[in-house]
Short mmCIF file of C-alpha atoms in Angstrom, two decimals:
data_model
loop_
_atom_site.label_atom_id
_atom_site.label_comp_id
_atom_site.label_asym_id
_atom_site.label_seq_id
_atom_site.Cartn_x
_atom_site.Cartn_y
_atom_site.Cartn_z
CA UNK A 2 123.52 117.75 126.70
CA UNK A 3 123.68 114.10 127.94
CA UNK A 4 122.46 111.59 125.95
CA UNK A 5 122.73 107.84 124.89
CA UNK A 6 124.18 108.84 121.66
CA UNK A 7 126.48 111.14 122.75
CA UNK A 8 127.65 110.46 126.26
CA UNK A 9 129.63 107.02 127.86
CA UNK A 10 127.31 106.71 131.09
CA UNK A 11 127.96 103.00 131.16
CA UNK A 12 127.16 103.05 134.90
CA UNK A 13 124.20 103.70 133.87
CA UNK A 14 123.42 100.61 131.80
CA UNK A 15 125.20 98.24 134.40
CA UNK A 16 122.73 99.27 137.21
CA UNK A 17 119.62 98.70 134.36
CA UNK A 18 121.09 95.44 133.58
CA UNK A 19 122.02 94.54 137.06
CA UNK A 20 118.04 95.33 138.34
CA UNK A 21 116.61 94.42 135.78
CA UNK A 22 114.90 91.49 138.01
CA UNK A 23 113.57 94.49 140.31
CA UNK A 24 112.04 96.12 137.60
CA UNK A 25 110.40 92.78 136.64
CA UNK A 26 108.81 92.14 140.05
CA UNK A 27 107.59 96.19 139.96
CA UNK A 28 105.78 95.50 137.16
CA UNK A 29 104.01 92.92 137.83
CA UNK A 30 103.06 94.15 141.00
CA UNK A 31 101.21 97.64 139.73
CA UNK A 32 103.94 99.88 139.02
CA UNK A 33 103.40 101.51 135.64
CA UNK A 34 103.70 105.04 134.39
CA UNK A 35 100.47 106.78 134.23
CA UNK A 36 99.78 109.12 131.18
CA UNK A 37 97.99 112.42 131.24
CA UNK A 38 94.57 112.35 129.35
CA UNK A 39 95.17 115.38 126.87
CA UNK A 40 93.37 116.37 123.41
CA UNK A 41 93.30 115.24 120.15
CA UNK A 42 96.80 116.30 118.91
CA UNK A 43 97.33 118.43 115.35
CA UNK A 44 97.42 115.30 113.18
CA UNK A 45 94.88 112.94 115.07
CA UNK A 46 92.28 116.25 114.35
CA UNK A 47 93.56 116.07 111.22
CA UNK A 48 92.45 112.33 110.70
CA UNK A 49 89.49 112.85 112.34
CA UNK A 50 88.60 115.84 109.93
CA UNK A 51 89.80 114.04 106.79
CA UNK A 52 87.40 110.71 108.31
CA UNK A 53 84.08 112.60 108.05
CA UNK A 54 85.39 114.57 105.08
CA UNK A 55 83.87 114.58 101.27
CA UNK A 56 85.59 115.03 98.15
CA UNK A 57 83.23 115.86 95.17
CA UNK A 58 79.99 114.53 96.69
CA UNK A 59 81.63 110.87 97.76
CA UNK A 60 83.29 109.97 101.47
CA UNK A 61 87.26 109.65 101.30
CA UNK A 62 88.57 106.62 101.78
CA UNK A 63 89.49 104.75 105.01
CA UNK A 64 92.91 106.01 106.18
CA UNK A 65 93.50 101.95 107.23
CA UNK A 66 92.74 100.71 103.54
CA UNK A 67 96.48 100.65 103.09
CA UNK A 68 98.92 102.24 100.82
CA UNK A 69 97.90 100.68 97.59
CA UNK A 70 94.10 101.81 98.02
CA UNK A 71 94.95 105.12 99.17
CA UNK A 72 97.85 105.03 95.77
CA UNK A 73 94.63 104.50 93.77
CA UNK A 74 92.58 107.19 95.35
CA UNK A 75 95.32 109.91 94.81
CA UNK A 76 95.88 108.43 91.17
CA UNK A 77 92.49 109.02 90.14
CA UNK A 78 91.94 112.45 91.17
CA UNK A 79 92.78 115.74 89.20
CA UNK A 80 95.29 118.92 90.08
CA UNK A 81 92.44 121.16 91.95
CA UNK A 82 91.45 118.03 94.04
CA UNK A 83 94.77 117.41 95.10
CA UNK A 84 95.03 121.31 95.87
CA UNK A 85 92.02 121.00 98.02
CA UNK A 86 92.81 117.78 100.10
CA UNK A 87 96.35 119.38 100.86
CA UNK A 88 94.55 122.32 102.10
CA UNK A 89 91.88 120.76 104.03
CA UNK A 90 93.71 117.79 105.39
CA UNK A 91 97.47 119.46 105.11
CA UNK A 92 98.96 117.11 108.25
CA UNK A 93 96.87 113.74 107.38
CA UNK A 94 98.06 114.11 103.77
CA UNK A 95 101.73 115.17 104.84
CA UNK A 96 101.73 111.64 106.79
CA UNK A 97 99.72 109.61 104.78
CA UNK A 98 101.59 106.34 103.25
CA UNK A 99 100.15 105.86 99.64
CA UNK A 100 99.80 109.90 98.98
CA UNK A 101 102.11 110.81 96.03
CA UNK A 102 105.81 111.87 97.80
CA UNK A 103 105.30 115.43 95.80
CA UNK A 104 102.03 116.13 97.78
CA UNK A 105 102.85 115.48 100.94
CA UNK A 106 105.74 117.46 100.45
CA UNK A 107 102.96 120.28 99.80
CA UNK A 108 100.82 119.26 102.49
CA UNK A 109 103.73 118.97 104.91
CA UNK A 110 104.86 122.89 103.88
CA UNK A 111 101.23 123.68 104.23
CA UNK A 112 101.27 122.37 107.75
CA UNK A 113 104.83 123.57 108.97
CA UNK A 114 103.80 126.99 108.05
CA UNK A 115 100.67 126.77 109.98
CA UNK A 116 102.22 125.79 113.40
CA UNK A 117 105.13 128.01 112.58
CA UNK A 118 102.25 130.94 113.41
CA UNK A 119 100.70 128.87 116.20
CA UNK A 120 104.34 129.06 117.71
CA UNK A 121 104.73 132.60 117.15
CA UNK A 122 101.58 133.51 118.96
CA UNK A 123 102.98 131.41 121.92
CA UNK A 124 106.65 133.57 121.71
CA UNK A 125 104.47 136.29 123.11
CA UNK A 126 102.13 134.31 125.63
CA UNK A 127 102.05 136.13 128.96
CA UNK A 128 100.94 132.82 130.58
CA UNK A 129 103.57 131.01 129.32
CA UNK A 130 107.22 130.82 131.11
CA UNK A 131 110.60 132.78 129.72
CA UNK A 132 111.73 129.04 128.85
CA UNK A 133 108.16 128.34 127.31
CA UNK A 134 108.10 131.70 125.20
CA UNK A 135 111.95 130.76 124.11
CA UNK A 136 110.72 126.94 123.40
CA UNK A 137 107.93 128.06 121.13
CA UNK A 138 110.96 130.51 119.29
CA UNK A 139 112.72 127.44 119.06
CA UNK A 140 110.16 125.04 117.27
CA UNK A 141 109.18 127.97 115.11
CA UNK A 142 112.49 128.83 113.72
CA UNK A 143 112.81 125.38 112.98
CA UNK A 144 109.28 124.70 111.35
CA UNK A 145 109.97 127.94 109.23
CA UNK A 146 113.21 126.36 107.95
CA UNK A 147 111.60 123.04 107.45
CA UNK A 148 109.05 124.42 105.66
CA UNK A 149 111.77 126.08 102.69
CA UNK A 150 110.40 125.32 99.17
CA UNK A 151 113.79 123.80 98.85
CA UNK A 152 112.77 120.84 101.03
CA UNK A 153 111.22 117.67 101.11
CA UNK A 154 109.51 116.86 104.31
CA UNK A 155 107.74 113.10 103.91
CA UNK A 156 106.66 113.35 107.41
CA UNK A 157 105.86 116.16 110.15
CA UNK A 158 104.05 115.79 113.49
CA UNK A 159 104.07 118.78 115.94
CA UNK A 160 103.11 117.13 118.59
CA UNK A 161 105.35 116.49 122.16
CA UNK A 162 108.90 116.90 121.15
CA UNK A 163 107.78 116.17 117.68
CA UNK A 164 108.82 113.79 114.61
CA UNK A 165 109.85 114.06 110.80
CA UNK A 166 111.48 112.51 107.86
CA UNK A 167 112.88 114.18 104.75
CA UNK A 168 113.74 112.98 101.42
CA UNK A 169 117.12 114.02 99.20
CA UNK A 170 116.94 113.20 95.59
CA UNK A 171 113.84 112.16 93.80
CA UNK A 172 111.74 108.89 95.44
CA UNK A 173 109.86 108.05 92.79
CA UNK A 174 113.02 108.03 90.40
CA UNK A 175 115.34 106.49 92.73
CA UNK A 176 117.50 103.08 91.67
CA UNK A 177 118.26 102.86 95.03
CA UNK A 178 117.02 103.76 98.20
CA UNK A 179 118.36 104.86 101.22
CA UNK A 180 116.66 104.81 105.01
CA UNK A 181 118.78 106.59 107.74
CA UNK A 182 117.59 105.61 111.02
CA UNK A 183 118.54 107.21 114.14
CA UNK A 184 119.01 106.78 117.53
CA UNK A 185 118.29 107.99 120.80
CA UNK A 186 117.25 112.51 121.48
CA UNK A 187 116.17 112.75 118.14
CA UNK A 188 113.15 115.09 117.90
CA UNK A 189 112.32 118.27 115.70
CA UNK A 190 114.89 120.30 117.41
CA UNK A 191 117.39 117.38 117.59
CA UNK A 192 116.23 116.81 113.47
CA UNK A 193 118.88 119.09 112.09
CA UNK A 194 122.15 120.67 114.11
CA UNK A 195 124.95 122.76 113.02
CA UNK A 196 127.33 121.99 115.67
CA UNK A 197 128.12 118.06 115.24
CA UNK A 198 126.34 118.26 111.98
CA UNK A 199 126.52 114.78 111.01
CA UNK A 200 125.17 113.10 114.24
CA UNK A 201 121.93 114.40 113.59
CA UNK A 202 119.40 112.48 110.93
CA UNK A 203 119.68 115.70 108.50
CA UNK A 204 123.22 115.71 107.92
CA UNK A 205 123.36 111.91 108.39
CA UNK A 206 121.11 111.84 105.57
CA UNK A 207 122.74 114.60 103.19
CA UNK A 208 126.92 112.96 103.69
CA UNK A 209 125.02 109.94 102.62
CA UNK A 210 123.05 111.14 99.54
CA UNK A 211 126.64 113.12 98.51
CA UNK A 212 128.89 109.90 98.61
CA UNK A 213 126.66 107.59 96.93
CA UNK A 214 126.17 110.33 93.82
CA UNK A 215 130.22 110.41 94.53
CA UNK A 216 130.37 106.71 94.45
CA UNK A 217 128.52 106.41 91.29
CA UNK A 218 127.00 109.22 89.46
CA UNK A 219 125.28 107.33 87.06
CA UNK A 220 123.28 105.68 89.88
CA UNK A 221 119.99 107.48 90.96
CA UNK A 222 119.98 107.43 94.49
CA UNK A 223 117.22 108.81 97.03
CA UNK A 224 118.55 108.99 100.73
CA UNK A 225 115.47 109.40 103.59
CA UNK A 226 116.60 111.10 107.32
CA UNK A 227 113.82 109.10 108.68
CA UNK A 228 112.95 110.24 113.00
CA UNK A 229 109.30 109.41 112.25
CA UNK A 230 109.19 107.66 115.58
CA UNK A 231 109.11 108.48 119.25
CA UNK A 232 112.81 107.82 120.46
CA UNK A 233 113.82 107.23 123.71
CA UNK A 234 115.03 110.21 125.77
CA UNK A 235 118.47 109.85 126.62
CA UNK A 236 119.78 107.08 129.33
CA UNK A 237 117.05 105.25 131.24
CA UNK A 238 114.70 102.54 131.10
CA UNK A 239 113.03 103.27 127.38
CA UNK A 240 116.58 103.36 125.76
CA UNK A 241 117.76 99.62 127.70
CA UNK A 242 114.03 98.62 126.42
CA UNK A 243 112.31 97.74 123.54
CA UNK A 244 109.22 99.57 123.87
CA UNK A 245 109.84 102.80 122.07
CA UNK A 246 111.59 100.36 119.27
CA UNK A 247 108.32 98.19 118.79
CA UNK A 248 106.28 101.25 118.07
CA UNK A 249 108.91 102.54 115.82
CA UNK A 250 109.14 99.02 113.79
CA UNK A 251 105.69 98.86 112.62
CA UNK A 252 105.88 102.70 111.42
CA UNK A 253 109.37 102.06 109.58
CA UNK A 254 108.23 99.35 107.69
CA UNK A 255 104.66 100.83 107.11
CA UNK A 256 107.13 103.82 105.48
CA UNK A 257 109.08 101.01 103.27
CA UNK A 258 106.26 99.41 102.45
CA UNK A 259 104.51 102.58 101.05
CA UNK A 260 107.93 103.63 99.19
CA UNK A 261 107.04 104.26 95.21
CA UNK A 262 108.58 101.79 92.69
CA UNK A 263 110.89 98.76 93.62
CA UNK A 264 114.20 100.03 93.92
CA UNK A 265 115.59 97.61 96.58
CA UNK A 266 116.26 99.75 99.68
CA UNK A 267 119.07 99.78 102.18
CA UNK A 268 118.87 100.19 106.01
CA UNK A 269 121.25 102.56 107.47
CA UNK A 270 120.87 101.87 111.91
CA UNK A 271 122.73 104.49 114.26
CA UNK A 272 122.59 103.07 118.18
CA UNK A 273 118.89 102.78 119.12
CA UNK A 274 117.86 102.77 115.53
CA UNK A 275 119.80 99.17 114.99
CA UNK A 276 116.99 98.03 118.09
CA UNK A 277 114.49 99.21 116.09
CA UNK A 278 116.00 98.07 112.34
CA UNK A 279 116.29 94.47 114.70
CA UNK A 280 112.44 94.82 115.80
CA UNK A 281 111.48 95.65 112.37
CA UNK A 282 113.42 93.00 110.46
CA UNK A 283 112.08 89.94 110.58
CA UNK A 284 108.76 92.37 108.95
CA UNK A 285 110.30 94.38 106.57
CA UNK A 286 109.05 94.18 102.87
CA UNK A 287 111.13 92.10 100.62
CA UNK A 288 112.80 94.96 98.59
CA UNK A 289 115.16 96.04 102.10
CA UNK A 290 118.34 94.50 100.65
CA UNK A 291 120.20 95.62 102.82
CA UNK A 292 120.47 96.42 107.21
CA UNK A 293 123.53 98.14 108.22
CA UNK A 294 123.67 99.00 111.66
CA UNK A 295 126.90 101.40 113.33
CA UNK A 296 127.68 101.57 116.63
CA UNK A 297 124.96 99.20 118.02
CA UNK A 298 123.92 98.44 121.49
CA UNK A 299 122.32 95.35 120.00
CA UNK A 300 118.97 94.27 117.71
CA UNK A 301 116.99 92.14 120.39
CA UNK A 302 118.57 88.69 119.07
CA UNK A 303 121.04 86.07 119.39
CA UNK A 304 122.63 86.31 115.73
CA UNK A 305 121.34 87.40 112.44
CA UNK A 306 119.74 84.48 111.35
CA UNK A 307 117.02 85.13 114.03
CA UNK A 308 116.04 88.41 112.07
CA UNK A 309 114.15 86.51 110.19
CA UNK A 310 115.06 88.61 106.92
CA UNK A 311 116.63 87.74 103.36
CA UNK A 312 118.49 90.98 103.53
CA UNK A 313 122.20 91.49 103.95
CA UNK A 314 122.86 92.21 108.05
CA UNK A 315 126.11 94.60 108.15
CA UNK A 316 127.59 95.82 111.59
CA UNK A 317 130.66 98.21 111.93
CA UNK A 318 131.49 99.75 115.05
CA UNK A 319 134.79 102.56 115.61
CA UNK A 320 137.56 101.61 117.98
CA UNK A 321 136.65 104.83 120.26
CA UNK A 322 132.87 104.32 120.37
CA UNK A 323 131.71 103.98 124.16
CA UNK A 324 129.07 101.78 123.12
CA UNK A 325 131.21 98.28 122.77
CA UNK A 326 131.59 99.02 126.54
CA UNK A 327 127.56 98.69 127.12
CA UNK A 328 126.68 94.95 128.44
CA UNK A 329 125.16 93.12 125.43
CA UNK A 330 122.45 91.04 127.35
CA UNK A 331 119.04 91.07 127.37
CA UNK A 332 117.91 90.02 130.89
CA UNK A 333 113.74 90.59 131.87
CA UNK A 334 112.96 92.89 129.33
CA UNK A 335 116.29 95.04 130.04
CA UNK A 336 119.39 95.19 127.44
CA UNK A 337 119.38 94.33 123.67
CA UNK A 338 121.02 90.69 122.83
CA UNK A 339 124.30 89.96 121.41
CA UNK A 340 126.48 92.49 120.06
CA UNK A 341 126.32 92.75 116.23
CA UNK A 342 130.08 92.75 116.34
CA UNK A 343 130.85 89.32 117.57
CA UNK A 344 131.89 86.66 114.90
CA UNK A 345 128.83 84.53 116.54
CA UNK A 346 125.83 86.90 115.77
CA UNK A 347 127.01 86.18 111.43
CA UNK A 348 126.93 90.18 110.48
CA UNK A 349 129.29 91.12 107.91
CA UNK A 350 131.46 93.01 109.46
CA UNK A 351 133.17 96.57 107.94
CA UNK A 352 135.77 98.89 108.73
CA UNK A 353 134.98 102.11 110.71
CA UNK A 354 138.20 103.63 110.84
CA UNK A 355 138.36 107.43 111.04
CA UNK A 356 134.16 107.52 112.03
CA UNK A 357 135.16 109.39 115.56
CA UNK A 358 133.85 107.65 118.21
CA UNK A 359 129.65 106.80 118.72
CA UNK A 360 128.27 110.23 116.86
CA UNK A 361 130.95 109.95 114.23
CA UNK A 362 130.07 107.15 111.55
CA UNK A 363 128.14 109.77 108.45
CA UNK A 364 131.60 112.57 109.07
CA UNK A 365 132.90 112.79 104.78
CA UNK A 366 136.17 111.34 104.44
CA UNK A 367 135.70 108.34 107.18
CA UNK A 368 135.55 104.34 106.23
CA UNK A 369 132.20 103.97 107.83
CA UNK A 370 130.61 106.52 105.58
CA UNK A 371 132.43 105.47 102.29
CA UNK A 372 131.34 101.98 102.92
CA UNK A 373 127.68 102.90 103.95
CA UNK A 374 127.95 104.74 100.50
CA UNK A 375 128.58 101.58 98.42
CA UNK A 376 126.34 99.48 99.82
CA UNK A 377 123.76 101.83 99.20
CA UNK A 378 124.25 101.91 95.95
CA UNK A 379 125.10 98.14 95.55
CA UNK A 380 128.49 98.04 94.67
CA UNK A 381 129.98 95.54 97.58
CA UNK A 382 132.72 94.29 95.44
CA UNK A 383 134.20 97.60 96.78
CA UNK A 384 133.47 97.59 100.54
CA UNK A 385 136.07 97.54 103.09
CA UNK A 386 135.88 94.64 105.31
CA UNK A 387 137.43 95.14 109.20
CA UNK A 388 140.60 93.90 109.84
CA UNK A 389 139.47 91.03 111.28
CA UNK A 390 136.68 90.05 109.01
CA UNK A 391 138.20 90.09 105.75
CA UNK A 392 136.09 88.03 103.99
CA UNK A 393 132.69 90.44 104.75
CA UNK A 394 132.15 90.25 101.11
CA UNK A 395 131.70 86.28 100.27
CA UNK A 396 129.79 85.52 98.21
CA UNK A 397 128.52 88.89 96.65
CA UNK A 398 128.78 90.71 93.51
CA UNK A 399 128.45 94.17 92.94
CA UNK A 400 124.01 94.89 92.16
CA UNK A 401 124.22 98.57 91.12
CA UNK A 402 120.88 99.46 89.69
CA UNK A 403 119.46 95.91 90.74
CA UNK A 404 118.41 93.50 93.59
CA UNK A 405 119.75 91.02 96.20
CA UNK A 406 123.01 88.96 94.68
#
């Protein structure tokens, strides 16, 4: 499969960059992408359901109270009124920001096993095409394995190609948090992979959680394999954008906001998720500590100071990556600013050696990975700068179990 993460199309970007003036003048001039009018999806009926809905004679509250109402809500309710709303409401709860993490792991199960048989149905659906019947195998094999006890989904939306996160370790214990953000053809089937295990968010996720316990086991660490958002589709004009990014910013940072506790939390970018980690910065809640971003095409600014964020900015990038070959410009709307990498843009800049070109940076036993693994736990006395930054580390001191140095 081609794809932005996966595949050097270059070519591809120069001809974006170099028309990006024509695409300007379309634009303007009436040429937009027209979408299909189509139902209520899964969740929205979900919302919609939970919006006229009654628990114990009195309304629910406003999904758009924010976190901290909805926190208060849950808090005050008992074990059989939990048990009802994850029933009732299974995919508004599973998505809600403010529900307890434990219940919308419920509701989440609740609702993967409940489109798991919708998909099943559709396996056998005369009006549907061979590739439709093996599609709908396809998302329910996968919604069956999501839905193992043994998981922790935090977020699950069926509909189009689909988004999720998952948690490893416990949230609401955590010292440290974790947020792996990937890039481009991640969906629910893209969510997990055997072959090239660690390119997908899943295994991302789980080399991370297992080197920062390695790193330091006394250190409670919580690692989320956050696709929540709608990424871009391989090369074309919403991966050299910022559109799909923008939408993605405000639902990252309405997940960190949301997070229980205030263990400070560190931003782990892949590709088009350092666009979106850029977007998202200069918004993110104070306790993001930390933005690390691998193998980046660029995070919509100049240099790091125009993040407009108090947290540490990292960059590494592997020698073999494809990606440092991508034009860093940003010209009508087209291309994603300065390259993380350059000594102008003022990231702190770490050694990637062994990460295996653009899909390689979470593989065990690689510098990016051990270094990703320290600075999610706080230790960057122990980093490994690049070769050519050496001094990456100025001016810190190791914050295991605590905040910003």
């Amino acid at each position: 499969m081609t794809s932005f993460d996966t595949s050097p199309q270059l070519g591809v970007w120069r001809t974006l960059a170099t028309l990006a003036v024509v695409f300007v003048m379309l634009a303007t001039t009436g040429w937009t992408a027209v979408r299909q009018q189509r139902d209520d999806s899964a969740l929205q009926t979900s919302r919609t359901a939970w919006e006229h809905g009654r628990l114990a004679g009195r309304a629910l509250p406003d999904l758009d109270s924010g976190s901290a109402r909805l926190a208060r809500f849950f808090a005050s309710l008992n074990a059989a009124q939990h048990t009802a709303l994850v029933q009732d409401y299974a995919l508004a709860v599973g998505n809600m920001n403010g529900a307890p993490a434990g219940l919308r792991y419920r509701a989440n199960r609740v609702a993967l096993l409940r489109q798991a048989a919708i998909e099943r149905i559709r396996m056998h659906d005369s009006r549907l095409s061979p590739a439709g019947q093996q599609l709908a195998e396809r998302r329910m094999h996968r919604y069956e394995a999501l839905s193992s006890t043994r998981r922790q989904i935090l977020a699950f939306d069926p509909e189009g190609s689909g988004r999720a996160a998952e948690v490893f370790g416990r949230l609401d214990q955590a010292d440290r948090i974790s947020v792996v953000v990937p890039g481009v053809d991640t969906d629910l089937l893209t969510f997990q992979r055997t072959n090239r295990k660690y390119s997908a968010p899943v295994g991302m996720a789980q080399a991370l959680y297992a080197a920062e316990r390695e790193a330091s086991p006394s250190t409670r660490t919580a690692v989320i394999a956050w696709a929540d958002y709608t990424s871009p589709d391989g090369l074309g004009i919403d991966s050299a954008t910022a559109m799909r990014a923008v939408n993605g910013a405000v639902r990252l940072n309405a997940l960190v906001g949301a997070l229980p506790g205030d263990a400070p939390v560190a931003m782990f970018c892949h590709s088009y998720g350092s666009v979106v980690c850029g977007v998202a910065a200069h918004s993110m809640p104070e306790r993001v500590a930390d933005i690390a971003v691998a193998g980046s095409p660029g995070m919509r600014v100049e240099n790091a100071a125009e993040l407009g964020t108090d947290a540490r900015v990292w960059a590494m990038r592997d020698a073999d990556d494809w990606i440092q070959d991508v034009p860093h410009l940003e010209v009508g709307g087209l291309g994603h600013g300065e390259d993380p990498m350059a000594r102008e843009f003022g990231a702190r800049v770490l050694s990637a050696r062994e990460a295996k070109g653009h899909g390689g940076y979470f593989e065990p036993g690689t510098d990016s990975l051990r270094n990703f693994a320290e600075i999610g736990i706080g230790a960057y006395g122990s980093v490994e700068c690049a070769h050519d930054d050496v001094a990456c580390t100025t001016g810190l001191s190791d914050t295991t179990k605590a905040g910003r140095a």
